[in-house]
């Protein structure tokens, strides 16, 4: 089904780079662009075509993937740098960045007003760098049903499964649900470990007691192991986690979601201390002081 399919990937950070690499390994014709050229050149050595601009990258693409930091970055690529205008008629734009509800609605209006002949899919992902590299993401897709078969060869390479949530915007809403739960899990792990140390327990004893517990998922177990080794290199950075919690809080009455609001405040203080580029589990370190 993927014969002749041409995919453009715009944004080659911690998620976009391994996603593009998987597409190349799967034999899909892949064009890449990144604001900083280094990651694009690296993928060029693996078989990708390297474009000098977003517009050049998408000019002959059947599927365009954007995977960047936030809604403003997506908007800049799509509008200011000419991506949307350059897309072929009938092409699919799979917007896979986590940009929240308002950001997704803004892009949907942009497509409706400027390029109604382009199909927008709202398709953020659940998973961090490891699952991205392994092609084991969960794709939280939403958009027109008639293009599901066309996008399947791409999503099947990138993820272990695709959850179709409804019309455009539903995928971003589910992503906020997913990432708020992830934030609570990361905070719970950090506070449990920090509590143990505050009570005078050796960290290894705490971790040993928690390993194998029915309360600890495989994701949490891997995080506990990394905490035990004091490894906080980012799989999902604290700054990005905070961004996603704040995206969720924008859509609700903060007084009803007071725990999420408190978590955001604590994470902001940790980011202000210079911990934002570390993994979310670095909040363990923040709680030690």
mmCIF file of C-alpha atoms in Angstrom:
data_model
loop_
_atom_site.group_PDB
_atom_site.id
_atom_site.type_symbol
_atom_site.label_atom_id
_atom_site.label_comp_id
_atom_site.label_asym_id
_atom_site.label_seq_id
_atom_site.Cartn_x
_atom_site.Cartn_y
_atom_site.Cartn_z
ATOM 1 C CA UNK A 1 0.000 0.000 0.000
ATOM 2 C CA UNK A 2 2.967 2.291 0.603
ATOM 3 C CA UNK A 3 4.303 1.979 -2.959
ATOM 4 C CA UNK A 4 5.043 5.462 -4.254
ATOM 5 C CA UNK A 5 3.955 7.161 -1.037
ATOM 6 C CA UNK A 6 6.039 10.277 -0.349
ATOM 7 C CA UNK A 7 6.239 11.564 3.231
ATOM 8 C CA UNK A 8 7.639 14.867 4.468
ATOM 9 C CA UNK A 9 8.658 15.185 8.119
ATOM 10 C CA UNK A 10 9.080 18.706 9.481
ATOM 11 C CA UNK A 11 10.673 18.944 12.919
ATOM 12 C CA UNK A 12 13.474 16.535 13.830
ATOM 13 C CA UNK A 13 13.803 16.860 17.571
ATOM 14 C CA UNK A 14 13.654 14.100 20.146
ATOM 15 C CA UNK A 15 10.505 12.635 18.588
ATOM 16 C CA UNK A 16 10.598 13.696 14.948
ATOM 17 C CA UNK A 17 14.091 12.369 14.267
ATOM 18 C CA UNK A 18 13.420 8.736 15.267
ATOM 19 C CA UNK A 19 10.017 8.842 13.587
ATOM 20 C CA UNK A 20 11.600 9.934 10.303
ATOM 21 C CA UNK A 21 14.321 7.305 10.685
ATOM 22 C CA UNK A 22 11.672 4.592 11.006
ATOM 23 C CA UNK A 23 9.949 5.775 7.845
ATOM 24 C CA UNK A 24 13.249 5.603 5.969
ATOM 25 C CA UNK A 25 13.977 2.088 7.268
ATOM 26 C CA UNK A 26 10.494 1.005 6.220
ATOM 27 C CA UNK A 27 11.289 2.010 2.643
ATOM 28 C CA UNK A 28 8.995 5.030 2.406
ATOM 29 C CA UNK A 29 10.255 7.922 0.312
ATOM 30 C CA UNK A 30 11.009 10.497 3.004
ATOM 31 C CA UNK A 31 11.849 14.198 2.809
ATOM 32 C CA UNK A 32 13.011 15.961 5.961
ATOM 33 C CA UNK A 33 13.396 19.539 7.162
ATOM 34 C CA UNK A 34 14.502 20.967 10.480
ATOM 35 C CA UNK A 35 15.169 24.481 11.708
ATOM 36 C CA UNK A 36 18.681 23.406 12.701
ATOM 37 C CA UNK A 37 20.164 21.525 9.727
ATOM 38 C CA UNK A 38 22.272 18.992 11.649
ATOM 39 C CA UNK A 39 19.538 16.388 12.308
ATOM 40 C CA UNK A 40 18.326 16.663 8.701
ATOM 41 C CA UNK A 41 21.835 16.056 7.363
ATOM 42 C CA UNK A 42 22.155 13.003 9.605
ATOM 43 C CA UNK A 43 18.953 11.545 8.172
ATOM 44 C CA UNK A 44 20.176 12.433 4.700
ATOM 45 C CA UNK A 45 22.988 9.998 5.312
ATOM 46 C CA UNK A 46 20.374 7.322 6.032
ATOM 47 C CA UNK A 47 18.532 7.862 2.779
ATOM 48 C CA UNK A 48 16.245 10.841 3.319
ATOM 49 C CA UNK A 49 16.005 13.756 0.924
ATOM 50 C CA UNK A 50 16.955 16.949 2.768
ATOM 51 C CA UNK A 51 14.951 20.091 2.020
ATOM 52 C CA UNK A 52 16.100 23.664 2.574
ATOM 53 C CA UNK A 53 12.676 24.958 3.591
ATOM 54 C CA UNK A 54 9.276 23.684 4.729
ATOM 55 C CA UNK A 55 7.782 24.664 1.378
ATOM 56 C CA UNK A 56 10.397 22.685 -0.529
ATOM 57 C CA UNK A 57 9.916 19.682 1.735
ATOM 58 C CA UNK A 58 6.185 19.346 1.093
ATOM 59 C CA UNK A 59 5.940 20.353 -2.556
ATOM 60 C CA UNK A 60 5.482 16.775 -3.811
ATOM 61 C CA UNK A 61 4.410 15.068 -0.577
ATOM 62 C CA UNK A 62 1.398 12.812 -0.172
ATOM 63 C CA UNK A 63 1.662 13.017 3.627
ATOM 64 C CA UNK A 64 3.151 15.848 5.685
ATOM 65 C CA UNK A 65 4.034 15.303 9.347
ATOM 66 C CA UNK A 66 4.727 18.206 11.703
ATOM 67 C CA UNK A 67 6.393 17.376 15.025
ATOM 68 C CA UNK A 68 7.579 20.536 16.767
ATOM 69 C CA UNK A 69 7.387 22.124 20.206
ATOM 70 C CA UNK A 70 4.185 24.137 20.310
ATOM 71 C CA UNK A 71 1.324 25.740 18.399
ATOM 72 C CA UNK A 72 3.270 28.880 17.531
ATOM 73 C CA UNK A 73 6.033 26.789 15.939
ATOM 74 C CA UNK A 74 3.498 24.842 13.874
ATOM 75 C CA UNK A 75 1.787 28.066 12.813
ATOM 76 C CA UNK A 76 5.110 29.597 11.773
ATOM 77 C CA UNK A 77 6.014 26.589 9.626
ATOM 78 C CA UNK A 78 2.573 26.267 8.081
ATOM 79 C CA UNK A 79 1.830 29.911 7.353
ATOM 80 C CA UNK A 80 4.921 32.099 7.653
ATOM 81 C CA UNK A 81 7.311 29.612 6.006
ATOM 82 C CA UNK A 82 4.936 28.532 3.279
ATOM 83 C CA UNK A 83 4.293 24.876 4.097
ATOM 84 C CA UNK A 84 0.519 24.956 3.750
ATOM 85 C CA UNK A 85 0.539 26.973 0.532
ATOM 86 C CA UNK A 86 3.041 24.578 -1.062
ATOM 87 C CA UNK A 87 1.208 21.332 -0.254
ATOM 88 C CA UNK A 88 -0.291 19.489 -3.244
ATOM 89 C CA UNK A 89 -4.050 19.295 -3.620
ATOM 90 C CA UNK A 90 -5.444 16.351 -1.685
ATOM 91 C CA UNK A 91 -2.353 15.884 0.480
ATOM 92 C CA UNK A 92 -2.736 14.824 4.121
ATOM 93 C CA UNK A 93 -1.301 16.987 6.884
ATOM 94 C CA UNK A 94 -0.792 14.842 9.995
ATOM 95 C CA UNK A 95 -0.207 17.357 12.772
ATOM 96 C CA UNK A 96 1.447 15.205 15.465
ATOM 97 C CA UNK A 97 2.813 17.859 17.844
ATOM 98 C CA UNK A 98 1.151 18.363 21.230
ATOM 99 C CA UNK A 99 -0.400 21.814 20.883
ATOM 100 C CA UNK A 100 -3.625 21.623 22.887
ATOM 101 C CA UNK A 101 -7.228 22.332 21.998
ATOM 102 C CA UNK A 102 -6.992 26.019 21.093
ATOM 103 C CA UNK A 103 -3.879 25.484 18.983
ATOM 104 C CA UNK A 104 -5.512 22.684 17.026
ATOM 105 C CA UNK A 105 -8.643 24.752 16.450
ATOM 106 C CA UNK A 106 -6.484 27.605 15.158
ATOM 107 C CA UNK A 107 -4.827 25.296 12.614
ATOM 108 C CA UNK A 108 -8.178 23.833 11.560
ATOM 109 C CA UNK A 109 -9.414 27.349 10.802
ATOM 110 C CA UNK A 110 -6.237 28.078 8.852
ATOM 111 C CA UNK A 111 -6.703 25.002 6.671
ATOM 112 C CA UNK A 112 -10.416 25.689 6.182
ATOM 113 C CA UNK A 113 -9.781 29.277 5.117
ATOM 114 C CA UNK A 114 -6.630 28.859 3.026
ATOM 115 C CA UNK A 115 -6.420 25.251 1.834
ATOM 116 C CA UNK A 116 -9.735 23.388 2.070
ATOM 117 C CA UNK A 117 -8.325 20.952 -0.517
ATOM 118 C CA UNK A 118 -5.802 19.694 2.084
ATOM 119 C CA UNK A 119 -6.855 17.074 4.658
ATOM 120 C CA UNK A 120 -5.872 17.907 8.238
ATOM 121 C CA UNK A 121 -5.436 15.094 10.741
ATOM 122 C CA UNK A 122 -4.983 15.914 14.406
ATOM 123 C CA UNK A 123 -2.743 13.042 15.525
ATOM 124 C CA UNK A 124 -0.558 13.594 18.599
ATOM 125 C CA UNK A 125 1.198 10.582 20.058
ATOM 126 C CA UNK A 126 1.478 8.865 23.416
ATOM 127 C CA UNK A 127 5.038 7.792 24.106
ATOM 128 C CA UNK A 128 8.496 9.277 24.504
ATOM 129 C CA UNK A 129 11.821 8.956 22.684
ATOM 130 C CA UNK A 130 12.271 5.255 23.379
ATOM 131 C CA UNK A 131 8.913 4.172 21.932
ATOM 132 C CA UNK A 132 9.401 6.619 19.046
ATOM 133 C CA UNK A 133 12.685 4.939 18.141
ATOM 134 C CA UNK A 134 11.087 1.494 18.414
ATOM 135 C CA UNK A 135 8.001 2.398 16.358
ATOM 136 C CA UNK A 136 5.877 1.704 19.420
ATOM 137 C CA UNK A 137 4.013 4.979 19.817
ATOM 138 C CA UNK A 138 0.264 5.103 20.281
ATOM 139 C CA UNK A 139 -1.190 7.515 17.751
ATOM 140 C CA UNK A 140 -4.217 9.459 19.010
ATOM 141 C CA UNK A 141 -5.700 10.335 15.645
ATOM 142 C CA UNK A 142 -8.741 12.345 14.698
ATOM 143 C CA UNK A 143 -10.059 13.569 11.380
ATOM 144 C CA UNK A 144 -12.009 12.456 8.306
ATOM 145 C CA UNK A 145 -12.685 8.726 8.110
ATOM 146 C CA UNK A 146 -12.134 8.591 4.353
ATOM 147 C CA UNK A 147 -8.353 9.069 4.647
ATOM 148 C CA UNK A 148 -7.675 6.369 7.238
ATOM 149 C CA UNK A 149 -6.601 3.796 4.674
ATOM 150 C CA UNK A 150 -4.318 6.323 2.975
ATOM 151 C CA UNK A 151 -2.501 7.255 6.187
ATOM 152 C CA UNK A 152 -2.359 3.701 7.584
ATOM 153 C CA UNK A 153 1.001 2.762 5.957
ATOM 154 C CA UNK A 154 2.601 5.748 7.698
ATOM 155 C CA UNK A 155 0.939 5.338 11.093
ATOM 156 C CA UNK A 156 1.643 1.585 11.061
ATOM 157 C CA UNK A 157 5.368 2.329 10.817
ATOM 158 C CA UNK A 158 5.336 4.944 13.555
ATOM 159 C CA UNK A 159 3.137 3.252 16.132
ATOM 160 C CA UNK A 160 2.044 0.012 17.691
ATOM 161 C CA UNK A 161 -1.574 1.086 17.269
ATOM 162 C CA UNK A 162 -3.724 3.993 16.160
ATOM 163 C CA UNK A 163 -6.713 5.128 18.209
ATOM 164 C CA UNK A 164 -9.236 7.011 16.068
ATOM 165 C CA UNK A 165 -11.019 9.422 18.402
ATOM 166 C CA UNK A 166 -13.442 11.318 16.154
ATOM 167 C CA UNK A 167 -13.334 14.654 14.301
ATOM 168 C CA UNK A 168 -10.292 16.936 14.280
ATOM 169 C CA UNK A 169 -9.600 18.115 17.816
ATOM 170 C CA UNK A 170 -10.542 14.889 19.575
ATOM 171 C CA UNK A 171 -7.007 13.543 19.307
ATOM 172 C CA UNK A 172 -5.554 16.602 21.023
ATOM 173 C CA UNK A 173 -8.136 16.346 23.777
ATOM 174 C CA UNK A 174 -7.239 12.711 24.474
ATOM 175 C CA UNK A 175 -3.551 13.658 24.456
ATOM 176 C CA UNK A 176 -4.183 16.151 27.253
ATOM 177 C CA UNK A 177 -5.941 13.426 29.253
ATOM 178 C CA UNK A 178 -3.046 11.047 28.654
ATOM 179 C CA UNK A 179 -0.362 13.557 29.598
ATOM 180 C CA UNK A 180 -2.120 14.739 32.739
ATOM 181 C CA UNK A 181 -2.185 11.139 33.963
ATOM 182 C CA UNK A 182 1.491 10.795 33.034
ATOM 183 C CA UNK A 183 2.276 13.930 35.047
ATOM 184 C CA UNK A 184 0.498 12.559 38.112
ATOM 185 C CA UNK A 185 2.342 9.243 37.772
ATOM 186 C CA UNK A 186 5.716 10.976 37.510
ATOM 187 C CA UNK A 187 4.908 13.175 40.487
ATOM 188 C CA UNK A 188 3.645 10.223 42.508
ATOM 189 C CA UNK A 189 6.834 8.248 41.888
ATOM 190 C CA UNK A 190 9.002 11.222 42.810
ATOM 191 C CA UNK A 191 7.080 12.025 45.978
ATOM 192 C CA UNK A 192 7.065 8.390 47.109
ATOM 193 C CA UNK A 193 10.847 8.120 46.736
ATOM 194 C CA UNK A 194 11.390 11.505 48.383
ATOM 195 C CA UNK A 195 9.078 10.577 51.264
ATOM 196 C CA UNK A 196 11.062 7.409 51.867
ATOM 197 C CA UNK A 197 14.284 9.376 52.109
ATOM 198 C CA UNK A 198 12.668 11.974 54.374
ATOM 199 C CA UNK A 199 11.622 9.110 56.673
ATOM 200 C CA UNK A 200 15.224 7.992 56.872
ATOM 201 C CA UNK A 201 14.995 5.039 54.489
ATOM 202 C CA UNK A 202 17.717 4.084 52.061
ATOM 203 C CA UNK A 203 16.651 4.772 48.491
ATOM 204 C CA UNK A 204 17.579 1.270 47.352
ATOM 205 C CA UNK A 205 15.285 -0.186 50.032
ATOM 206 C CA UNK A 206 12.388 1.966 48.826
ATOM 207 C CA UNK A 207 12.973 1.013 45.202
ATOM 208 C CA UNK A 208 13.274 -2.651 46.111
ATOM 209 C CA UNK A 209 9.955 -2.545 47.922
ATOM 210 C CA UNK A 210 8.208 -0.881 44.992
ATOM 211 C CA UNK A 211 9.600 -3.159 42.278
ATOM 212 C CA UNK A 212 7.073 -5.805 41.353
ATOM 213 C CA UNK A 213 4.231 -4.005 43.101
ATOM 214 C CA UNK A 214 0.875 -4.160 41.296
ATOM 215 C CA UNK A 215 0.823 -0.376 41.682
ATOM 216 C CA UNK A 216 3.903 0.015 39.488
ATOM 217 C CA UNK A 217 3.384 -0.192 35.712
ATOM 218 C CA UNK A 218 6.216 -1.100 33.322
ATOM 219 C CA UNK A 219 6.552 2.622 32.533
ATOM 220 C CA UNK A 220 6.810 3.472 36.223
ATOM 221 C CA UNK A 221 9.233 0.610 36.863
ATOM 222 C CA UNK A 222 11.582 1.942 34.183
ATOM 223 C CA UNK A 223 11.375 5.420 35.723
ATOM 224 C CA UNK A 224 12.142 4.025 39.188
ATOM 225 C CA UNK A 225 15.216 2.266 37.805
ATOM 226 C CA UNK A 226 16.444 5.509 36.276
ATOM 227 C CA UNK A 227 15.845 7.372 39.543
ATOM 228 C CA UNK A 228 17.834 4.669 41.319
ATOM 229 C CA UNK A 229 20.764 5.406 39.001
ATOM 230 C CA UNK A 230 20.268 9.199 39.258
ATOM 231 C CA UNK A 231 19.735 9.293 35.482
ATOM 232 C CA UNK A 232 17.604 12.215 34.388
ATOM 233 C CA UNK A 233 18.513 12.642 30.722
ATOM 234 C CA UNK A 234 15.271 13.605 29.023
ATOM 235 C CA UNK A 235 12.940 11.035 27.572
ATOM 236 C CA UNK A 236 10.117 13.494 28.256
ATOM 237 C CA UNK A 237 11.469 16.719 29.661
ATOM 238 C CA UNK A 238 10.076 18.505 32.686
ATOM 239 C CA UNK A 239 9.589 21.668 30.617
ATOM 240 C CA UNK A 240 7.508 19.803 28.031
ATOM 241 C CA UNK A 241 5.555 18.060 30.773
ATOM 242 C CA UNK A 242 4.770 21.417 32.358
ATOM 243 C CA UNK A 243 3.708 22.807 28.985
ATOM 244 C CA UNK A 244 1.272 19.920 28.525
ATOM 245 C CA UNK A 245 -0.208 20.253 32.024
ATOM 246 C CA UNK A 246 -0.763 23.951 31.398
ATOM 247 C CA UNK A 247 -2.444 23.163 28.053
ATOM 248 C CA UNK A 248 -4.910 20.978 29.956
ATOM 249 C CA UNK A 249 -5.503 23.598 32.655
ATOM 250 C CA UNK A 250 -6.381 26.178 29.995
ATOM 251 C CA UNK A 251 -9.470 24.156 29.128
ATOM 252 C CA UNK A 252 -10.924 23.695 32.632
ATOM 253 C CA UNK A 253 -11.951 25.496 35.801
ATOM 254 C CA UNK A 254 -8.644 25.458 37.660
ATOM 255 C CA UNK A 255 -10.447 25.480 41.024
ATOM 256 C CA UNK A 256 -11.979 22.094 40.126
ATOM 257 C CA UNK A 257 -8.562 20.718 39.176
ATOM 258 C CA UNK A 258 -6.635 22.074 42.136
ATOM 259 C CA UNK A 259 -4.175 19.161 42.323
ATOM 260 C CA UNK A 260 -3.144 19.682 38.688
ATOM 261 C CA UNK A 261 -2.739 23.382 39.405
ATOM 262 C CA UNK A 262 -0.544 22.666 42.417
ATOM 263 C CA UNK A 263 1.574 20.250 40.381
ATOM 264 C CA UNK A 264 2.043 22.887 37.681
ATOM 265 C CA UNK A 265 3.213 25.367 40.301
ATOM 266 C CA UNK A 266 5.744 22.924 41.734
ATOM 267 C CA UNK A 267 7.049 21.977 38.293
ATOM 268 C CA UNK A 268 7.359 25.649 37.377
ATOM 269 C CA UNK A 269 9.547 26.229 40.420
ATOM 270 C CA UNK A 270 11.754 23.312 39.375
ATOM 271 C CA UNK A 271 12.004 24.671 35.832
ATOM 272 C CA UNK A 272 12.943 28.073 37.268
ATOM 273 C CA UNK A 273 15.792 26.325 39.093
ATOM 274 C CA UNK A 274 17.172 25.138 35.757
ATOM 275 C CA UNK A 275 15.789 21.582 35.732
ATOM 276 C CA UNK A 276 13.472 21.984 32.749
ATOM 277 C CA UNK A 277 15.683 20.170 30.244
ATOM 278 C CA UNK A 278 15.898 17.058 32.425
ATOM 279 C CA UNK A 279 13.397 14.197 32.457
ATOM 280 C CA UNK A 280 10.138 14.665 34.383
ATOM 281 C CA UNK A 281 11.494 12.326 37.037
ATOM 282 C CA UNK A 282 14.045 14.993 37.991
ATOM 283 C CA UNK A 283 11.315 16.308 40.274
ATOM 284 C CA UNK A 284 12.722 13.682 42.655
ATOM 285 C CA UNK A 285 15.861 15.789 42.902
ATOM 286 C CA UNK A 286 13.825 18.960 43.378
ATOM 287 C CA UNK A 287 12.005 17.401 46.329
ATOM 288 C CA UNK A 288 15.300 16.701 48.095
ATOM 289 C CA UNK A 289 15.840 20.408 48.752
#
